[in-house]
Amino acid sequence: MSTSHRLILSLAGMLVGASALAVQPPEPPVAPAPPAPQSKQINISMDSGDGFALVDGSRDSVTISGSDFDGKQIKQLKQSIKGQFLWFRDQGNSYVMQDAALLARVNAAWKPVRQLGEQMGGLGKQMGAHGTVMGELGSKMGAQGLAQAQVGTREAGQLQALGRQQQELGRKLGEASRRQAQATTDTSRRAAEREVERLQQQMEDAQDAMEDVNERIASAQEREADKADALSRQMDERSKPMDSLGKQMGELGRQQEKASKAADKATRQVIAQALSEGKARLVR
C-alpha cells in the first residue's frame, strides 16, 4: 500500500480509527469503550507535498493532509477566524483562504471520504459487538478446557486407592492360598478356604468399584466434551458475520483510499487557483 492513508479520529482526546489502510481483524475485545462525542472530528490524510488543513470552527472539525503542517498555528487561527477556512503551505509560506466558492469545492471533494468513514464506523461497531461476544465465548472455552483437564481428578485418586487395595488383597490371597495348600487338618484347610473366598469376593468388589469409577470418568468427560463442542459451534457461527464484515471493511477501505487521493488532488487544485487569483492571504 502507498504511504497515503487516512485516519479518522473522533475526539474527546483523540480517538483514532483506520481509513485507507486494509482493515485488520479486531483483537479479541476486553470491554467495549464508551461512544466518543460526535461533535468533534479530525480527518488526516498523510501525503507528500505541502500540507493543508480544512478547518470548520462551527462544527469543530478539521481535515488535514500532508506532513508539513503547523498544528499550533492552525489552532491559533481557529480561535481567531470565524467560520470555515483552508490553511495551507506553499513553498515554505503559510496561507489562509476563506473564499466560499472555493471552500465549497473542497468540502464537496472530501464529502465521499467522510461518508465512507461513517460507513466504516458503522461496520466497526458491528464487528465490535460480534468481537465482544466472541471474546466472551473464548473465555468460556478457556474455562471449559480447564474443566476438561480437571475431570476425573477426584476419581483418579479413588482409582489409585482401589489399585493399592487390590494389590494388598492379592498379597493376602496368595498367603491364604498357600495356607490352604499346606493345611494338614480339615479345620485349618476349611479356615483357609473361607479366607480365600472372602478375599476373592473383596477382589471382585474392588474390581467392580474400579469399573464404576471409570464409567463416571468417561461420562463426565463426554459431558465436558459436549459442552466444548457446543461452544466451538457458537464460535464458528459468530465468526461467519465477522468474515463478511471484514471483507466489507476492506472494500470500504480501498474505496476510501481512492476517494482520499482524489480529494487531496482536488484540494491542491483549489489551492493553486486561490494563489493565482489572490484569494489566499499570507499568514505571518
Coordinates of C-alpha atoms in Angstrom, one line a residue:
M1 CA 0.0 0.0 0.0
S2 CA 1.2 3.6 -0.7
T3 CA 2.2 6.0 2.0
S4 CA -1.2 7.7 1.6
H5 CA -3.6 6.7 4.3
R6 CA -6.5 8.2 6.2
L7 CA -7.1 8.1 9.9
I8 CA -10.4 9.0 11.4
L9 CA -10.1 10.5 14.9
S10 CA -13.2 11.1 17.0
L11 CA -12.1 13.5 19.7
A12 CA -12.7 13.5 23.4
G13 CA -8.9 13.5 23.5
M14 CA -8.3 11.9 20.0
L15 CA -9.8 8.5 19.2
V16 CA -8.1 7.1 16.1
G17 CA -9.6 4.7 13.6
A18 CA -8.3 3.3 10.4
S19 CA -9.2 4.6 7.0
A20 CA -7.3 3.9 3.8
L21 CA -5.4 1.0 5.3
A22 CA -6.7 -2.5 4.7
V23 CA -8.8 -3.4 7.7
Q24 CA -7.2 -5.9 10.1
P25 CA -9.4 -8.2 12.1
P26 CA -10.1 -6.8 15.5
E27 CA -8.4 -8.2 18.5
P28 CA -10.4 -10.1 20.9
P29 CA -12.1 -7.1 22.8
V30 CA -11.7 -6.6 26.5
A31 CA -14.6 -4.2 27.3
P32 CA -16.5 -2.0 24.8
A33 CA -15.3 1.6 25.0
P34 CA -18.0 4.3 25.6
P35 CA -19.0 6.1 22.4
A36 CA -16.9 9.2 21.6
P37 CA -18.6 12.6 21.2
Q38 CA -19.7 13.1 17.6
S39 CA -19.4 16.9 17.6
K40 CA -15.6 16.8 17.1
Q41 CA -13.9 15.2 14.2
I42 CA -10.4 15.4 12.6
N43 CA -9.6 13.8 9.3
I44 CA -6.0 13.3 8.5
S45 CA -4.5 12.2 5.2
M46 CA -0.7 12.0 5.1
D47 CA 0.5 12.6 1.6
S48 CA 3.6 14.0 0.0
G49 CA 3.8 17.7 -0.8
D50 CA 2.9 20.8 1.3
G51 CA 0.4 20.4 4.0
F52 CA -3.1 21.9 4.2
A53 CA -5.9 21.9 6.7
L54 CA -9.6 22.5 6.1
V55 CA -10.9 23.9 9.4
D56 CA -14.6 24.3 10.4
G57 CA -14.9 26.0 13.7
S58 CA -18.7 25.8 13.7
R59 CA -18.7 22.0 13.6
D60 CA -15.3 21.7 15.4
S61 CA -13.9 19.5 12.6
V62 CA -10.6 19.6 10.8
T63 CA -9.3 17.8 7.7
I64 CA -5.5 17.7 7.4
S65 CA -3.3 16.5 4.6
G66 CA 0.4 16.3 4.2
S67 CA 3.2 16.0 6.7
D68 CA 4.2 19.7 6.6
F69 CA 1.6 21.4 8.7
D70 CA 1.7 23.6 11.8
G71 CA -0.7 22.4 14.4
K72 CA 0.0 25.2 16.8
Q73 CA -0.6 27.8 14.1
I74 CA -3.8 26.1 12.9
K75 CA -5.1 26.1 16.5
Q76 CA -4.4 29.8 16.9
L77 CA -6.1 30.6 13.6
K78 CA -9.1 28.6 14.6
Q79 CA -9.5 30.8 17.6
S80 CA -9.2 34.0 15.7
I81 CA -11.1 33.2 12.5
K82 CA -14.9 32.7 12.5
G83 CA -16.4 30.1 10.2
Q84 CA -14.6 27.7 7.8
F85 CA -11.2 28.3 6.3
L86 CA -8.4 26.5 4.4
W87 CA -4.9 26.8 5.8
F88 CA -2.1 25.6 3.5
R89 CA 1.7 25.8 2.9
D90 CA 3.2 26.8 -0.4
Q91 CA 7.0 27.0 -0.8
G92 CA 7.5 27.3 2.9
N93 CA 4.9 30.0 3.4
S94 CA 1.6 29.7 5.2
Y95 CA -1.7 30.9 3.8
V96 CA -5.4 31.1 4.7
M97 CA -8.2 31.0 2.2
Q98 CA -11.9 31.7 3.0
D99 CA -13.4 32.1 -0.4
A100 CA -16.9 30.5 -0.2
A101 CA -17.0 29.0 -3.7
L102 CA -13.5 27.5 -3.4
L103 CA -14.3 26.1 0.1
A104 CA -17.5 24.6 -1.3
R105 CA -15.4 22.7 -3.9
V106 CA -13.0 21.4 -1.1
N107 CA -16.0 20.3 1.0
A108 CA -17.5 18.5 -2.0
A109 CA -14.2 16.7 -2.6
W110 CA -13.9 15.4 0.9
K111 CA -17.6 14.5 1.4
P112 CA -17.3 11.0 -0.1
V113 CA -14.3 10.4 2.2
R114 CA -16.3 11.4 5.3
Q115 CA -19.3 9.3 4.1
L116 CA -17.1 6.2 3.7
G117 CA -15.6 6.8 7.1
E118 CA -19.1 6.9 8.6
Q119 CA -19.9 3.6 6.9
M120 CA -16.7 2.0 8.2
G121 CA -17.5 3.3 11.6
G122 CA -20.9 1.6 11.5
L123 CA -19.3 -1.7 10.4
G124 CA -16.7 -1.3 13.0
K125 CA -19.4 -1.1 15.7
Q126 CA -21.0 -4.3 14.4
M127 CA -17.6 -6.0 14.4
G128 CA -17.0 -4.8 17.9
A129 CA -20.3 -6.2 19.1
H130 CA -19.5 -9.6 17.5
G131 CA -16.0 -9.4 18.8
T132 CA -17.3 -8.9 22.4
V133 CA -19.5 -12.0 22.1
M134 CA -16.6 -14.0 20.6
G135 CA -14.3 -12.8 23.5
E136 CA -16.9 -14.0 26.0
L137 CA -17.1 -17.3 24.2
G138 CA -13.4 -17.6 24.1
S139 CA -13.3 -17.0 27.9
K140 CA -15.9 -19.8 28.3
M141 CA -13.9 -22.1 26.1
G142 CA -10.8 -21.5 28.2
A143 CA -12.8 -22.3 31.4
Q144 CA -14.2 -25.3 29.7
G145 CA -10.8 -26.6 28.7
L146 CA -9.7 -26.2 32.3
A147 CA -12.8 -28.1 33.4
Q148 CA -12.0 -30.9 31.0
A149 CA -8.4 -31.1 32.3
Q150 CA -9.7 -31.4 35.8
V151 CA -12.3 -34.1 35.0
G152 CA -11.6 -37.3 36.9
T153 CA -9.1 -35.7 39.4
R154 CA -11.0 -36.9 42.4
E155 CA -11.9 -40.2 40.7
A156 CA -8.2 -40.7 39.8
G157 CA -7.5 -40.7 43.5
Q158 CA -10.2 -43.3 44.1
L159 CA -8.7 -45.5 41.3
Q160 CA -5.3 -45.2 42.9
A161 CA -6.7 -46.2 46.3
L162 CA -8.6 -49.2 44.8
G163 CA -5.4 -50.2 43.0
R164 CA -3.5 -50.3 46.2
Q165 CA -6.3 -52.2 47.9
Q166 CA -6.3 -54.8 45.2
Q167 CA -2.5 -55.1 45.5
E168 CA -2.8 -55.8 49.2
L169 CA -5.8 -58.2 48.7
G170 CA -3.7 -60.1 46.1
R171 CA -0.8 -60.4 48.6
K172 CA -3.2 -61.7 51.3
L173 CA -4.9 -64.0 48.8
G174 CA -1.6 -65.5 47.9
E175 CA -0.8 -66.2 51.5
A176 CA -4.2 -67.7 52.2
S177 CA -3.9 -69.9 49.1
R178 CA -0.5 -71.2 50.4
R179 CA -2.1 -71.9 53.8
Q180 CA -4.9 -73.8 52.1
A181 CA -2.4 -75.9 50.1
Q182 CA -0.3 -76.6 53.2
A183 CA -3.1 -77.3 55.6
T184 CA -2.6 -80.6 57.5
T185 CA -6.1 -80.7 59.1
D186 CA -9.6 -80.4 57.9
T187 CA -10.2 -77.5 60.2
S188 CA -7.2 -75.5 59.0
R189 CA -8.0 -76.3 55.4
R190 CA -11.6 -75.1 55.8
A191 CA -10.5 -71.9 57.5
A192 CA -8.0 -71.2 54.7
E193 CA -10.8 -71.9 52.1
R194 CA -13.1 -69.4 53.8
E195 CA -10.3 -66.8 53.9
V196 CA -9.6 -67.4 50.2
E197 CA -13.3 -67.0 49.3
R198 CA -13.6 -63.8 51.4
L199 CA -10.5 -62.3 49.8
Q200 CA -11.7 -63.2 46.3
Q201 CA -15.0 -61.5 47.0
Q202 CA -13.2 -58.4 48.1
M203 CA -11.1 -58.5 45.0
E204 CA -14.3 -58.7 42.8
D205 CA -15.9 -55.9 44.8
A206 CA -12.8 -53.7 44.3
Q207 CA -12.8 -54.5 40.6
D208 CA -16.5 -53.6 40.3
A209 CA -15.7 -50.3 42.1
M210 CA -12.9 -49.5 39.7
E211 CA -15.3 -50.1 36.7
D212 CA -17.8 -47.8 38.3
V213 CA -15.2 -45.1 38.7
N214 CA -14.0 -45.5 35.1
E215 CA -17.6 -45.2 33.9
R216 CA -18.1 -42.0 35.9
I217 CA -14.9 -40.5 34.4
A218 CA -16.0 -41.5 30.9
S219 CA -19.4 -40.0 31.4
A220 CA -18.0 -36.8 32.9
Q221 CA -15.5 -36.4 30.0
E222 CA -18.3 -37.0 27.5
R223 CA -20.4 -34.3 29.1
E224 CA -17.5 -31.8 29.1
A225 CA -16.6 -32.7 25.5
D226 CA -20.3 -32.0 24.5
K227 CA -20.1 -28.6 26.2
A228 CA -16.8 -27.8 24.5
D229 CA -18.3 -28.8 21.1
A230 CA -21.3 -26.6 21.7
L231 CA -19.1 -23.6 22.5
S232 CA -17.0 -24.3 19.4
R233 CA -20.1 -24.3 17.2
Q234 CA -21.2 -21.0 18.7
M235 CA -17.8 -19.6 18.0
D236 CA -17.9 -20.8 14.4
E237 CA -21.3 -19.2 13.9
R238 CA -20.1 -15.9 15.3
S239 CA -17.0 -15.9 13.0
K240 CA -19.2 -16.0 9.9
P241 CA -20.5 -12.4 10.1
M242 CA -17.1 -11.2 11.2
D243 CA -15.6 -12.6 8.0
S244 CA -18.3 -10.8 6.0
L245 CA -17.9 -7.6 7.8
G246 CA -14.1 -7.8 7.5
K247 CA -14.5 -8.1 3.7
Q248 CA -16.9 -5.1 3.6
M249 CA -14.4 -3.1 5.7
G250 CA -11.6 -4.0 3.4
E251 CA -13.6 -2.9 0.3
L252 CA -14.6 0.4 2.0
G253 CA -11.0 1.0 2.9
R254 CA -9.9 0.7 -0.7
Q255 CA -12.7 3.0 -1.8
Q256 CA -11.8 5.5 0.9
E257 CA -8.1 5.4 -0.1
K258 CA -9.1 6.2 -3.7
A259 CA -11.5 8.9 -2.6
S260 CA -8.9 10.4 -0.3
K261 CA -6.4 10.7 -3.1
A262 CA -9.0 12.3 -5.4
A263 CA -10.0 14.8 -2.6
D264 CA -6.4 15.6 -2.0
K265 CA -5.8 16.3 -5.7
A266 CA -8.9 18.4 -5.9
T267 CA -7.9 20.5 -2.9
R268 CA -4.5 21.2 -4.3
Q269 CA -6.1 22.4 -7.5
V270 CA -8.2 24.8 -5.4
I271 CA -5.0 25.9 -3.6
A272 CA -3.3 26.7 -6.9
Q273 CA -6.4 28.6 -8.1
A274 CA -6.6 30.6 -4.8
L275 CA -2.9 31.6 -5.1
S276 CA -3.2 32.6 -8.8
E277 CA -6.4 34.6 -8.2
G278 CA -5.1 36.2 -5.0
K279 CA -7.8 34.7 -2.8
A280 CA -5.4 33.5 -0.1
R281 CA -3.7 35.7 2.4
L282 CA -0.2 35.2 3.8
V283 CA -0.1 34.2 7.5
R284 CA 2.8 35.9 9.3

